[in-house]
């Protein structure tokens, strides 16, 4: 059986090869997307690692002034 002078078997095998290549490219794109979406978020808590009592000794005042929960109560969160 011919399709414009080209055997039909060759056309089907070409389509199969194109589909295989398309699946490979799609797989690579999916893996690249998954790897690029790995993001590490830093919440910035490293700057406030000093305990409230130590902050009181260094800067003066009450330890409540430097405790995170007490600061939230006063600043209107």
Tab-separated table of C-alpha atoms in Angstrom:
chain	number	residue	atom	x	y	z
A	1	UNK	CA	0.000	0.000	0.000
A	2	UNK	CA	1.434	3.361	-1.027
A	3	UNK	CA	0.698	6.874	0.136
A	4	UNK	CA	1.770	9.307	-2.594
A	5	UNK	CA	4.475	6.909	-3.697
A	6	UNK	CA	5.835	6.353	-0.135
A	7	UNK	CA	5.220	3.002	1.504
A	8	UNK	CA	2.802	3.287	4.429
A	9	UNK	CA	5.113	1.264	6.713
A	10	UNK	CA	7.808	3.949	6.477
A	11	UNK	CA	5.317	6.691	7.395
A	12	UNK	CA	4.135	4.775	10.456
A	13	UNK	CA	7.676	4.043	11.630
A	14	UNK	CA	8.585	7.722	11.236
A	15	UNK	CA	5.575	8.698	13.338
A	16	UNK	CA	6.597	6.213	16.006
A	17	UNK	CA	10.118	7.654	16.112
A	18	UNK	CA	8.743	11.198	16.320
A	19	UNK	CA	6.470	10.200	19.213
A	20	UNK	CA	9.357	8.511	21.041
A	21	UNK	CA	11.476	11.630	20.676
A	22	UNK	CA	8.571	13.797	21.812
A	23	UNK	CA	8.108	11.668	24.934
A	24	UNK	CA	11.842	11.892	25.711
A	25	UNK	CA	11.891	15.677	25.327
A	26	UNK	CA	8.770	16.014	27.476
A	27	UNK	CA	10.341	13.815	30.162
A	28	UNK	CA	13.505	15.907	30.210
A	29	UNK	CA	11.476	19.121	30.461
A	30	UNK	CA	9.417	17.742	33.364
A	31	UNK	CA	12.555	16.684	35.248
A	32	UNK	CA	14.181	20.084	34.645
A	33	UNK	CA	11.055	21.847	35.905
A	34	UNK	CA	10.941	19.678	39.022
A	35	UNK	CA	14.605	20.311	39.798
A	36	UNK	CA	14.322	24.044	39.214
A	37	UNK	CA	11.386	24.348	41.605
A	38	UNK	CA	13.480	23.191	44.593
A	39	UNK	CA	13.915	26.425	46.540
A	40	UNK	CA	15.175	26.838	50.076
A	41	UNK	CA	13.466	29.613	52.019
A	42	UNK	CA	15.282	31.340	54.851
A	43	UNK	CA	12.972	33.013	57.326
A	44	UNK	CA	15.724	35.339	58.572
A	45	UNK	CA	15.643	34.054	62.165
A	46	UNK	CA	19.429	33.722	62.293
A	47	UNK	CA	19.853	37.404	63.198
A	48	UNK	CA	17.794	37.110	66.401
A	49	UNK	CA	19.501	34.120	67.986
A	50	UNK	CA	20.403	35.948	71.191
A	51	UNK	CA	18.216	34.861	74.145
A	52	UNK	CA	16.000	37.496	75.817
A	53	UNK	CA	17.980	37.411	79.080
A	54	UNK	CA	21.280	37.947	77.272
A	55	UNK	CA	19.796	40.848	75.295
A	56	UNK	CA	18.658	42.392	78.602
A	57	UNK	CA	22.208	42.184	79.941
A	58	UNK	CA	23.716	43.724	76.805
A	59	UNK	CA	21.157	46.425	76.008
A	60	UNK	CA	19.416	46.969	79.359
A	61	UNK	CA	15.711	46.981	80.170
A	62	UNK	CA	13.532	43.964	80.854
A	63	UNK	CA	13.870	40.513	79.323
A	64	UNK	CA	10.214	40.830	78.255
A	65	UNK	CA	11.272	43.652	75.937
A	66	UNK	CA	13.347	41.180	73.904
A	67	UNK	CA	11.168	38.041	74.054
A	68	UNK	CA	9.473	37.430	70.654
A	69	UNK	CA	6.026	36.715	72.102
A	70	UNK	CA	6.075	39.786	74.318
A	71	UNK	CA	7.213	42.051	71.472
A	72	UNK	CA	4.312	40.822	69.322
A	73	UNK	CA	1.855	41.708	72.084
A	74	UNK	CA	3.032	45.317	72.203
A	75	UNK	CA	3.459	46.090	68.506
A	76	UNK	CA	-0.174	45.382	67.538
A	77	UNK	CA	0.100	42.123	65.608
